[in-house]
PDB file of C-alpha atoms in Angstrom:
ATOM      1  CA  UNK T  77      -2.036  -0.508 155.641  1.00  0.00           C
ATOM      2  CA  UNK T  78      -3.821  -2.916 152.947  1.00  0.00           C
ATOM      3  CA  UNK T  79      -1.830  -4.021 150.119  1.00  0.00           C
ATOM      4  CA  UNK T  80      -3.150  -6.064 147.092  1.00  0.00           C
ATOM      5  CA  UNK T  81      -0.888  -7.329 144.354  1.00  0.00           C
ATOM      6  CA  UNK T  82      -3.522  -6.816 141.454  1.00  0.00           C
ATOM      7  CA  UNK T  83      -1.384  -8.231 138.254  1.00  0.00           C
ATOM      8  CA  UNK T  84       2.368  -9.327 137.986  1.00  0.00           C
ATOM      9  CA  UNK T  85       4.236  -9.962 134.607  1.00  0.00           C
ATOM     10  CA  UNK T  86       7.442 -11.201 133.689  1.00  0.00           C
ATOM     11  CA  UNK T  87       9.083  -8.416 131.155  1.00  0.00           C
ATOM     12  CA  UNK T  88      12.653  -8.351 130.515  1.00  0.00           C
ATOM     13  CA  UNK T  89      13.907 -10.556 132.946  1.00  0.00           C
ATOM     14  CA  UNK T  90      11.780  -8.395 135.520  1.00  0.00           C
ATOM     15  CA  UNK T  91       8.401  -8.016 136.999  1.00  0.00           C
ATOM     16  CA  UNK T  92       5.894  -5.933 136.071  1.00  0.00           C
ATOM     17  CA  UNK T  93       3.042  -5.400 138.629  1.00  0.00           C
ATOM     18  CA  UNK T  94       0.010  -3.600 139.963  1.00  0.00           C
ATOM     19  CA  UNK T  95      -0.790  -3.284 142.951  1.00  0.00           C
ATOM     20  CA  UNK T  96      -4.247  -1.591 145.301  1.00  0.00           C
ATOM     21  CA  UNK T  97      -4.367  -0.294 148.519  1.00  0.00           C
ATOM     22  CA  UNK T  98      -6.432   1.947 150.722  1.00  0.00           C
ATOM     23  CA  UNK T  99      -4.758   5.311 151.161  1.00  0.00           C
ATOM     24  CA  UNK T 100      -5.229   7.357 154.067  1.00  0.00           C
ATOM     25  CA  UNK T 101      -4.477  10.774 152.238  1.00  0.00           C
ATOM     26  CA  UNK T 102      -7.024  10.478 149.507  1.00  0.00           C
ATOM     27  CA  UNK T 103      -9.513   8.021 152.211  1.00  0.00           C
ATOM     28  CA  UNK T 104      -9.676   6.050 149.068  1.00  0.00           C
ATOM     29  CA  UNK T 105      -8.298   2.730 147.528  1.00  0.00           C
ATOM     30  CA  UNK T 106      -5.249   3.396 144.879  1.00  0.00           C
ATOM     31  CA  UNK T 107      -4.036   1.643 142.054  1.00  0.00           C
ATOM     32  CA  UNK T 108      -0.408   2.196 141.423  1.00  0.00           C
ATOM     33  CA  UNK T 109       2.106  -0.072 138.985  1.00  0.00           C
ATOM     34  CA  UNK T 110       5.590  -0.959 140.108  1.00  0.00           C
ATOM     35  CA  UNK T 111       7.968  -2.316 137.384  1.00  0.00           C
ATOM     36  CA  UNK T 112      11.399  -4.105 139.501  1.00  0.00           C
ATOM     37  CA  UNK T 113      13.987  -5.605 137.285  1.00  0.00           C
ATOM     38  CA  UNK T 114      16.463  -8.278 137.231  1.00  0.00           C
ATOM     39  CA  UNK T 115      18.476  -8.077 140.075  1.00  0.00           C
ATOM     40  CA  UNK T 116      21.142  -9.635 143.022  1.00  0.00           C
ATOM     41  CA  UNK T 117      19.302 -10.768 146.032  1.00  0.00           C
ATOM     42  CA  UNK T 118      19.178  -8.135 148.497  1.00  0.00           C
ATOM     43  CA  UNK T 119      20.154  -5.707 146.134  1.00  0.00           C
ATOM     44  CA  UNK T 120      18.583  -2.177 146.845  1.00  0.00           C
ATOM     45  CA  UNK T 121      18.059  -0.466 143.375  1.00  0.00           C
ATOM     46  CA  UNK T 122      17.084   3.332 142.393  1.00  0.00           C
ATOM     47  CA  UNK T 123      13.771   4.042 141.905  1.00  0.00           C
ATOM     48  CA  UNK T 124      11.701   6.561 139.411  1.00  0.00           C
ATOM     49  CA  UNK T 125       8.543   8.226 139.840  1.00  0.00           C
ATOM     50  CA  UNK T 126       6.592   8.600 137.000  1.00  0.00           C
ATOM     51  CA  UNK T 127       3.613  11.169 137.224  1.00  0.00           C
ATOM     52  CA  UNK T 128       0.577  11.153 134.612  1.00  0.00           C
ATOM     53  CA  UNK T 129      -0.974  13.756 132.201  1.00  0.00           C
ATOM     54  CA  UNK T 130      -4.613  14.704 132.449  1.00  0.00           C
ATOM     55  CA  UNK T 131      -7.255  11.848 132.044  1.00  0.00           C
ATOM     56  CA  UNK T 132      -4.893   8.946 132.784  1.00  0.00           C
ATOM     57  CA  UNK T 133      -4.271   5.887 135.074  1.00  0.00           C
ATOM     58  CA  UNK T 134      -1.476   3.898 136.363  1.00  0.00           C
ATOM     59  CA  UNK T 135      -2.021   2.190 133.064  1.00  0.00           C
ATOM     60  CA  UNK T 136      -1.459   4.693 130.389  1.00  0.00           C
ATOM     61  CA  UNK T 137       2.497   4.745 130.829  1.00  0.00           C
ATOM     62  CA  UNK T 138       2.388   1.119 132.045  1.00  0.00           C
ATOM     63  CA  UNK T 139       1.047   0.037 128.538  1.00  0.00           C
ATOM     64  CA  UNK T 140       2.486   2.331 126.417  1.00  0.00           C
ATOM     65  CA  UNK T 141       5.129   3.721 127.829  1.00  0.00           C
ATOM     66  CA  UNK T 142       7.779   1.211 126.382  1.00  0.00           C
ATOM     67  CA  UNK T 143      10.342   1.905 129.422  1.00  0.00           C
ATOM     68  CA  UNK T 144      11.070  -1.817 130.732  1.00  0.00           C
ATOM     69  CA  UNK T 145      13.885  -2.795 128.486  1.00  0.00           C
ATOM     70  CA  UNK T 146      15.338   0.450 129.156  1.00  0.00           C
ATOM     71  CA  UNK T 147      14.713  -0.072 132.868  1.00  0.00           C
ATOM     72  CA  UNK T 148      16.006  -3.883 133.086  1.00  0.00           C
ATOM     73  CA  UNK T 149      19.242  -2.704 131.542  1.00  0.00           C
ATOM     74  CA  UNK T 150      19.635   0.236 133.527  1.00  0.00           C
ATOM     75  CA  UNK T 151      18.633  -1.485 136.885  1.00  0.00           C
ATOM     76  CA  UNK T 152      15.695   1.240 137.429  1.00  0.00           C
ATOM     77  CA  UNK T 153      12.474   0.642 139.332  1.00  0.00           C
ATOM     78  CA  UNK T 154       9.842   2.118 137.862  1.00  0.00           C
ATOM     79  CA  UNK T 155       6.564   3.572 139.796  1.00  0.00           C
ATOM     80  CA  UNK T 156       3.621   4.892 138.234  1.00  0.00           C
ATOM     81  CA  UNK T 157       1.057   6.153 140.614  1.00  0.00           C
ATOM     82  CA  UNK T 158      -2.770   7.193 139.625  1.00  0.00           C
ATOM     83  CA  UNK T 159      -3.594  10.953 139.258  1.00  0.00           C
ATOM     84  CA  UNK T 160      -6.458  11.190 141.208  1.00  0.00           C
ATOM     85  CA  UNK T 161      -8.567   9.312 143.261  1.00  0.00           C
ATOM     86  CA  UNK T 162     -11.382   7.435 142.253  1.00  0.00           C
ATOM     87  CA  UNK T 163     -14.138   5.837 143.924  1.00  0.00           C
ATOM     88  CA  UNK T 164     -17.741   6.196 145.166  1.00  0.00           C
ATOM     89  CA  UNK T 165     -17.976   9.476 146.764  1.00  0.00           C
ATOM     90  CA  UNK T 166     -15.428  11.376 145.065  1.00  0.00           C
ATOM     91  CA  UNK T 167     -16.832  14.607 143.512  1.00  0.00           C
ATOM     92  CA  UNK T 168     -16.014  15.186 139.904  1.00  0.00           C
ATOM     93  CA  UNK T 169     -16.294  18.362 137.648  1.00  0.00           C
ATOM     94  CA  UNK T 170     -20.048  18.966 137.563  1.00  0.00           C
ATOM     95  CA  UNK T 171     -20.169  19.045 133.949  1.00  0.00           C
ATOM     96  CA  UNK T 172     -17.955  16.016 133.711  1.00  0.00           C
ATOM     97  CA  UNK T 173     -14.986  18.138 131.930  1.00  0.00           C
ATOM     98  CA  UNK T 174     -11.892  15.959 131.650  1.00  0.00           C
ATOM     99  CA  UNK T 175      -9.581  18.961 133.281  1.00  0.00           C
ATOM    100  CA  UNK T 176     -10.737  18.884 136.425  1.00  0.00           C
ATOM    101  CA  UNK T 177     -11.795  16.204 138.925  1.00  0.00           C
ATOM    102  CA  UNK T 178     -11.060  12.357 138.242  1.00  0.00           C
ATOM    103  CA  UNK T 179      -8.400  11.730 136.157  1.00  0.00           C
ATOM    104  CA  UNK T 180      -7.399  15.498 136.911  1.00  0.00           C
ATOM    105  CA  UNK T 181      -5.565  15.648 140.821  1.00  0.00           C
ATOM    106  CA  UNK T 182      -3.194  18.277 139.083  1.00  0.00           C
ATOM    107  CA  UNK T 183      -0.833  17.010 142.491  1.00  0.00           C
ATOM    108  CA  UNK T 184      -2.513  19.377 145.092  1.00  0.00           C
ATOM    109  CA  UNK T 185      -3.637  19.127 148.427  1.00  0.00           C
ATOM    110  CA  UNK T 186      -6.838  20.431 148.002  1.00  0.00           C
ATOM    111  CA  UNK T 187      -8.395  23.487 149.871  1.00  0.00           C
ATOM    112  CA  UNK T 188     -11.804  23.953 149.043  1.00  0.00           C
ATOM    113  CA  UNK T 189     -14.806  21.747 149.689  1.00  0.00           C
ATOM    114  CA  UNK T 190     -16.069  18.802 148.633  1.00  0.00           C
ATOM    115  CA  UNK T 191     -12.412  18.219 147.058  1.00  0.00           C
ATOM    116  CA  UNK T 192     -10.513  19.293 150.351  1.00  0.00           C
ATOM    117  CA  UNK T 193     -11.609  15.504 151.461  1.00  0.00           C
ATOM    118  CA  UNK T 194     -10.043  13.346 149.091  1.00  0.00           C
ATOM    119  CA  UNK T 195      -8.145  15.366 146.317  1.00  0.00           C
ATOM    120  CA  UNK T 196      -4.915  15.255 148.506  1.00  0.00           C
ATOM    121  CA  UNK T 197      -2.528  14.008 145.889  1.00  0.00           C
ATOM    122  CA  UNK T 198       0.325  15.894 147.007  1.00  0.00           C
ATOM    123  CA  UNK T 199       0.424  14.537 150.332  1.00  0.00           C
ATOM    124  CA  UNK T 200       0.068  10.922 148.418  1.00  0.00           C
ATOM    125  CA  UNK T 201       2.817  11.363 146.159  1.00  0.00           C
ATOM    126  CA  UNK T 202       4.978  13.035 148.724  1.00  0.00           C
ATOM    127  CA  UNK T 203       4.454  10.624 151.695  1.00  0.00           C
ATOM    128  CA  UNK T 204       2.137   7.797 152.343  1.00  0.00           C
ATOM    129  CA  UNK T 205       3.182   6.406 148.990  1.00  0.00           C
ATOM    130  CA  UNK T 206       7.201   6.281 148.876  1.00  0.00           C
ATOM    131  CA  UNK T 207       6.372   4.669 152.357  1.00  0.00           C
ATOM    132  CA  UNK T 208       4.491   1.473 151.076  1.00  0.00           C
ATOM    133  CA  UNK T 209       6.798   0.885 147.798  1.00  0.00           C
ATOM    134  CA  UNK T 210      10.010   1.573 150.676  1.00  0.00           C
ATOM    135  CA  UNK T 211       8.255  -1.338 152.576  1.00  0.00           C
ATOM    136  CA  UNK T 212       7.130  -3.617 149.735  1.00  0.00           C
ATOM    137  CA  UNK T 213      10.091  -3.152 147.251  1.00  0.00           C
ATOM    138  CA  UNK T 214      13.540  -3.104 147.286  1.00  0.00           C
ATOM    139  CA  UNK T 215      14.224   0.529 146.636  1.00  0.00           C
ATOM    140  CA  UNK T 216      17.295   2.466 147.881  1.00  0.00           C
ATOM    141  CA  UNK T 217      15.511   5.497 148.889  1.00  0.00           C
ATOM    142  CA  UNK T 218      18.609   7.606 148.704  1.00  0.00           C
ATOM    143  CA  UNK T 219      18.575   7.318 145.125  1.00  0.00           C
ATOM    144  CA  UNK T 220      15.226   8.751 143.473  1.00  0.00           C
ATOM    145  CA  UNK T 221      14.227  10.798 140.659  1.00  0.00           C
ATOM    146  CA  UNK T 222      11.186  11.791 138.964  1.00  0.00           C
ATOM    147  CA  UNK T 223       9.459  12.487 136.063  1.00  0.00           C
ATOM    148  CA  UNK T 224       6.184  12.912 134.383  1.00  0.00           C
ATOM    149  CA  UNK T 225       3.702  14.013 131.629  1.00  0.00           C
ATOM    150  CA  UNK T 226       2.053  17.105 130.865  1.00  0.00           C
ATOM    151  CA  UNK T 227      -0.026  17.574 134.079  1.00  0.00           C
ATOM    152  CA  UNK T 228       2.114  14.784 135.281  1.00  0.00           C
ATOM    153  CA  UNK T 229       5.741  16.992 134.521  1.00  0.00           C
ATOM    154  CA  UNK T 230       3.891  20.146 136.425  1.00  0.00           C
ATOM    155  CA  UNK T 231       3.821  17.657 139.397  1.00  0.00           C
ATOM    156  CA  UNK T 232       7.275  16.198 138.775  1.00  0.00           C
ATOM    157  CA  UNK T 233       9.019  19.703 138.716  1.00  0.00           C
ATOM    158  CA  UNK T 234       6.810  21.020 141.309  1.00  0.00           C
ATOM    159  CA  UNK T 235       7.404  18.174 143.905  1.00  0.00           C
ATOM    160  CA  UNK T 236      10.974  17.924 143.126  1.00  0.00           C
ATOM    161  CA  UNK T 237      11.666  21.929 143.486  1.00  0.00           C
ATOM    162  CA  UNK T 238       9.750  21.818 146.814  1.00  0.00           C
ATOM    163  CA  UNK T 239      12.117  19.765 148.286  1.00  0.00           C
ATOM    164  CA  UNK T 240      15.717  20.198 147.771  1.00  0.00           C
ATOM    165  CA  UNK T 241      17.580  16.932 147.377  1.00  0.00           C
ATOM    166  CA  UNK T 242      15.211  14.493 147.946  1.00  0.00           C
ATOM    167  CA  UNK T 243      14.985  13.608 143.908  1.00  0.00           C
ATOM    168  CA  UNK T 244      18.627  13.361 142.517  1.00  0.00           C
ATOM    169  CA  UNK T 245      17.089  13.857 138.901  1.00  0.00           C
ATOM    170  CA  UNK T 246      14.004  15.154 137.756  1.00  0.00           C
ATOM    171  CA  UNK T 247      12.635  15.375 133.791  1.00  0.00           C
ATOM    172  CA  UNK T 248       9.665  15.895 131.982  1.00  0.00           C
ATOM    173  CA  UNK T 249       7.448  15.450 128.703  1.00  0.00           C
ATOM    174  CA  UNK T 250       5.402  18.568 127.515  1.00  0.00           C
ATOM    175  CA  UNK T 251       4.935  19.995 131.320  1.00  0.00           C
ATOM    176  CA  UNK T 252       2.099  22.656 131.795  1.00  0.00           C
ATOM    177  CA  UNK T 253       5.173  24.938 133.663  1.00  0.00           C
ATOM    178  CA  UNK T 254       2.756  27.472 134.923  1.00  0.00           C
ATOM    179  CA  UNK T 255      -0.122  26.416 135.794  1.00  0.00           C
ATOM    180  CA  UNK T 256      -1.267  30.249 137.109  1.00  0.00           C
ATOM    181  CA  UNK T 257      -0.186  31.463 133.114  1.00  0.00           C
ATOM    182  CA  UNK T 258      -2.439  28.899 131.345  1.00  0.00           C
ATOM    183  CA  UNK T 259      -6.564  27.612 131.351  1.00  0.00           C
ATOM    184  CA  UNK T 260      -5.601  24.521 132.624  1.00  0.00           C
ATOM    185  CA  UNK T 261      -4.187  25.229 135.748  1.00  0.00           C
ATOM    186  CA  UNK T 262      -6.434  28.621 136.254  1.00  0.00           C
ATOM    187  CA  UNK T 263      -9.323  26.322 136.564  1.00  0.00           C
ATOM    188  CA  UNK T 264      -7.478  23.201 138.697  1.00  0.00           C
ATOM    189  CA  UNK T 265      -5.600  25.058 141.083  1.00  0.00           C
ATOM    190  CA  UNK T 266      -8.723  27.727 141.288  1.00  0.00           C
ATOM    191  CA  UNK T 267     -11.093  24.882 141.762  1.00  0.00           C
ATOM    192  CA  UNK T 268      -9.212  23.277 144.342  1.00  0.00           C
ATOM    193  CA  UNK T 269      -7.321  25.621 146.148  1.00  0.00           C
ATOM    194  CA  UNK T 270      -9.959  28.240 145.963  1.00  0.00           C
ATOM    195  CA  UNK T 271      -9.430  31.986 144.843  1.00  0.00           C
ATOM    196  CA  UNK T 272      -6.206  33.030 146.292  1.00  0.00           C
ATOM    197  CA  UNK T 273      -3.600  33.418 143.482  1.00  0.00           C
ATOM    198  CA  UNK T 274      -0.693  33.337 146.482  1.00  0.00           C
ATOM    199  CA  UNK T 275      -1.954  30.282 147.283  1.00  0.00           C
ATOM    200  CA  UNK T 276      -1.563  28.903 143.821  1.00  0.00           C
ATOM    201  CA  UNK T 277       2.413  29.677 143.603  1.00  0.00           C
ATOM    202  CA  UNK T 278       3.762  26.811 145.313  1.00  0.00           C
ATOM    203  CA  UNK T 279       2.255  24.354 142.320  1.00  0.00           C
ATOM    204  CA  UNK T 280       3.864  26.812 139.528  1.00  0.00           C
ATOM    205  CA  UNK T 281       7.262  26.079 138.999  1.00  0.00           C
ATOM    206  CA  UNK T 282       8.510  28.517 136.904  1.00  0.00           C
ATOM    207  CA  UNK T 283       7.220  30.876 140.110  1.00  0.00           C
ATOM    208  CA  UNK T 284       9.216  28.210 142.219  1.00  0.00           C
ATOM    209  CA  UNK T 285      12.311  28.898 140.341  1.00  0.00           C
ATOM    210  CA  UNK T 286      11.664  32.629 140.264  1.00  0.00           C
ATOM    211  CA  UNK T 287      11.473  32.142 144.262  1.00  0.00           C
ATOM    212  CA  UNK T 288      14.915  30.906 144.206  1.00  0.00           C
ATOM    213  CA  UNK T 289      13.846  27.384 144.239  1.00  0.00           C
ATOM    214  CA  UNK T 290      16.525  25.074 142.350  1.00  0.00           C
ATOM    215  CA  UNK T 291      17.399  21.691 141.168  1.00  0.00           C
ATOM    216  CA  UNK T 292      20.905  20.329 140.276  1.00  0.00           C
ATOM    217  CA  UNK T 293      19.862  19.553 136.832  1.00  0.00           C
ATOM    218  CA  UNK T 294      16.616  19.300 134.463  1.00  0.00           C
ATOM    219  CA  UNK T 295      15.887  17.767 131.186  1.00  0.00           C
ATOM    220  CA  UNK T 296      12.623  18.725 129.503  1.00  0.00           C
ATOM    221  CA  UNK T 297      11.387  17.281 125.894  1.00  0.00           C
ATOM    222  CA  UNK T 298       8.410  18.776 124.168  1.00  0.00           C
ATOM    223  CA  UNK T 299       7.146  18.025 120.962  1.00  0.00           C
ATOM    224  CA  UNK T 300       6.876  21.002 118.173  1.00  0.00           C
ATOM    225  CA  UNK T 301       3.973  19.373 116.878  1.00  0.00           C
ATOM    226  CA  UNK T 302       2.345  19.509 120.553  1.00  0.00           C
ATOM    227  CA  UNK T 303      -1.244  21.213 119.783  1.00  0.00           C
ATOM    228  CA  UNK T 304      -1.560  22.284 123.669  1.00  0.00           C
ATOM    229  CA  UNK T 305       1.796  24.104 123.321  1.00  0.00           C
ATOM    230  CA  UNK T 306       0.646  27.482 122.403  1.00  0.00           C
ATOM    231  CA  UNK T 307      -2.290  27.399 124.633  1.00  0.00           C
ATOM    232  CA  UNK T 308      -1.348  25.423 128.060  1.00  0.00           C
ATOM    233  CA  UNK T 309       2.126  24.057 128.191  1.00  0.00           C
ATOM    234  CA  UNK T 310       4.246  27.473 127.452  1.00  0.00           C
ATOM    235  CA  UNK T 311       7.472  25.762 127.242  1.00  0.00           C
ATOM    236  CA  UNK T 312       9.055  29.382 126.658  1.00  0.00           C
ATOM    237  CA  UNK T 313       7.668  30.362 130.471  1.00  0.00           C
ATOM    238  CA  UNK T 314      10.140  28.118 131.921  1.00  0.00           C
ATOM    239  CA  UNK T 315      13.335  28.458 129.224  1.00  0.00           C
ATOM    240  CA  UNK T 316      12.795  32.242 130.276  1.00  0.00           C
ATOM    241  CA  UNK T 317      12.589  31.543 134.063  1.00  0.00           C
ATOM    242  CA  UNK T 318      16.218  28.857 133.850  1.00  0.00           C
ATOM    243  CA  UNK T 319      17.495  31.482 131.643  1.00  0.00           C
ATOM    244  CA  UNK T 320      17.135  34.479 134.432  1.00  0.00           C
ATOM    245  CA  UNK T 321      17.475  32.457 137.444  1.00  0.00           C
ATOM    246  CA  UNK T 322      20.831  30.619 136.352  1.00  0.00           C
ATOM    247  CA  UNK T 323      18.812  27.157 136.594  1.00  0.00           C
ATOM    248  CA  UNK T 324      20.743  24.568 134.389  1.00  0.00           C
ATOM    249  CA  UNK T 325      18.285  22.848 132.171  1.00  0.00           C
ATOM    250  CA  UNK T 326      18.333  21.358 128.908  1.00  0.00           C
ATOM    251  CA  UNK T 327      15.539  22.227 127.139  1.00  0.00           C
ATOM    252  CA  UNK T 328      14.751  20.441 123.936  1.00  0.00           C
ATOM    253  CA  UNK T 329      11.998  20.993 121.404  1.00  0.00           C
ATOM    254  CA  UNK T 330      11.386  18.494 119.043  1.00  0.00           C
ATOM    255  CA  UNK T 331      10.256  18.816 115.417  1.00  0.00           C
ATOM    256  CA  UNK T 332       7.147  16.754 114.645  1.00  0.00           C
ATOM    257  CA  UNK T 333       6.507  15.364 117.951  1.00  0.00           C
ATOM    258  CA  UNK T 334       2.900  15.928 119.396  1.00  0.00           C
ATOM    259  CA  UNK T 335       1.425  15.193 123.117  1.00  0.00           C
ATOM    260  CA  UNK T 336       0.754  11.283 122.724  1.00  0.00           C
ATOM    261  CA  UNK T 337       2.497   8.465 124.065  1.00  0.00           C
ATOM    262  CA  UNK T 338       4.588   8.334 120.675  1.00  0.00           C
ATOM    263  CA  UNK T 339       6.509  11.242 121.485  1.00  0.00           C
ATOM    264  CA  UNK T 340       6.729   9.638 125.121  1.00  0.00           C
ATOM    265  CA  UNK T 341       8.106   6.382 123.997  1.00  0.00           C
ATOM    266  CA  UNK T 342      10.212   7.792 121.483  1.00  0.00           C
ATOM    267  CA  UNK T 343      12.415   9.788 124.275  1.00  0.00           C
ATOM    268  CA  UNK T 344      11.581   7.303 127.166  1.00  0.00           C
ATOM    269  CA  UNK T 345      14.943   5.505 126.847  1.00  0.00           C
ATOM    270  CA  UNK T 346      16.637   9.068 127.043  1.00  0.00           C
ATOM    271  CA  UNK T 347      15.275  10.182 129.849  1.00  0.00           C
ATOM    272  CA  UNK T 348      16.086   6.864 131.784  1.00  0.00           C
ATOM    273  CA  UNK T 349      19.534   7.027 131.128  1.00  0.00           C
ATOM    274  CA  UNK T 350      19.477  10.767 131.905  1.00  0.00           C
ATOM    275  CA  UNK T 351      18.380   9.447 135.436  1.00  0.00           C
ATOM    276  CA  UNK T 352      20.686   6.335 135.948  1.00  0.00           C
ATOM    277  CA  UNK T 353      23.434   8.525 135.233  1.00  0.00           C
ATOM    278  CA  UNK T 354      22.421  10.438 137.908  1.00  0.00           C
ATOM    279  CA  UNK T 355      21.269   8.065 140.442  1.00  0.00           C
ATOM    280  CA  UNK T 356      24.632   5.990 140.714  1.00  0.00           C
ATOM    281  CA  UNK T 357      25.331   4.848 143.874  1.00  0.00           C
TER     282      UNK T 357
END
């Protein structure tokens, strides 16, 4: 498997860096940003998976994100993939929409065609990536969480409910947390998996939870001030599905906070901590 280190920066006493390589899910190269920090030789630290909103790169989070103090201190490695992938020959929404297509994976395998042939970002996130950071860094792979944005939370609580265990903590920022209740996901997961709403359930997790589908713990922020809240995110869809399933969550809405990367860096440190609590060894 090719592997290019793109960037590094020392940050914190750490190293920031980017990294390419060509993935066999997507049949595409993929960008991805690793951040490790200060640490005992052949230490093996926890790691975090951090999953973008709509429109963004590796870089969004990496830039403004404002988690490597919190990450040197806590001994966290941080991983923040792409959302879709990107190169010459891979359809986009025909009338260049920024929901759906590049910038838009929504963390599906797709179904339908063209997308079936490179929109495989489950199967990215899931496997063939923890695989290369396992082999390049020096993760303990017993000790992950995740979390994400917006589109990016719908894939972190998806993935994580999916499969019991593997994350020992999972959060988000302003998740869409049912993506068959809201235009957003009606349009990705109809566009990619195709028509069948049955199909659709497996990427919805507040139908994941109804399912029976559980996680040992969840903390979700969302900002008040959020103007997708009414519309696409739903946060009361998922406080209702915790509620009447028995899944322990904390839940927090916060007053003034919209859907930029100020609300995200304002609660970044939280959330970390929230993990490394969790991910002791």
């Amino acid at each position: 498997m090719t592997f290019e280190t793109v960037s590094t920066n020392t940050a914190f006493g750490g190293v920031q860096g980017v990294y390419k390589h060509h993935s066999t899910a997507t049949g595409t190269d993929m960008t991805f940003s690793v951040y490790v920090p200060p640490h005992a030789a052949g230490a093996k630290l926890p790691v975090v998976w951090y999953l973008s909103g709509l429109t963004c790169t590796h870089a969004n989070v990496t830039e403004k994100g404002e988690f490597r103090r919190a990450c040197s201190e806590l001994g966290l490695i941080f991983v923040a993939p792409d959302t879709s992938p990107r190169g010459e020959g891979v359809p986009d929404d025909p009338d260049g929409a920024y929901d759906f297509g590049l910038g838009a994976g929504f963390y599906v395998n797709a179904l339908v065609e063209p997308f079936a042939e490179h929109y495989r970002m489950r199967g990215y996130i899931e496997s063939e990536l923890p695989r290369l950071v396992a082999e390049h860094f020096p993760v303990d792979m017993e000790r992950q969480g995740i979390m994400g944005h917006s589109m990016g939370g719908h894939g972190a609580l998806t993935l994580s409910l999916r499969d019991p265990g593997k994350y020992k903590a999972t959060s988000a920022f302003a998740p869409i947390v049912s993506p068959l209740n809201c235009p957003w996901g009606e349009k990705a997961l109809g566009g990619y998996l195709g028509p069948d709403r049955e199909t659709w359930a497996e990427y919805d997790a507040c139908a994941l939870i109804a399912a029976g589908a559980r996680l040992p713990d969840l903390l979700v922020d969302q900002g008040e001030a959020d103007n997708f809240l009414t519309d696409q995110l739903k946060t009361h869809l998922l406080v209702e599905a915790c509620e009447a399933a028995g899944q322990k969550a904390t839940i927090r809405m916060q007053p003034g906070y919209d859907h930029s990367y100020y609300f995200i860096s304002t609660f970044m440190a939280d959330h970390l901590e929230w993990h490394a609590a969790r991910l002791k060894a």
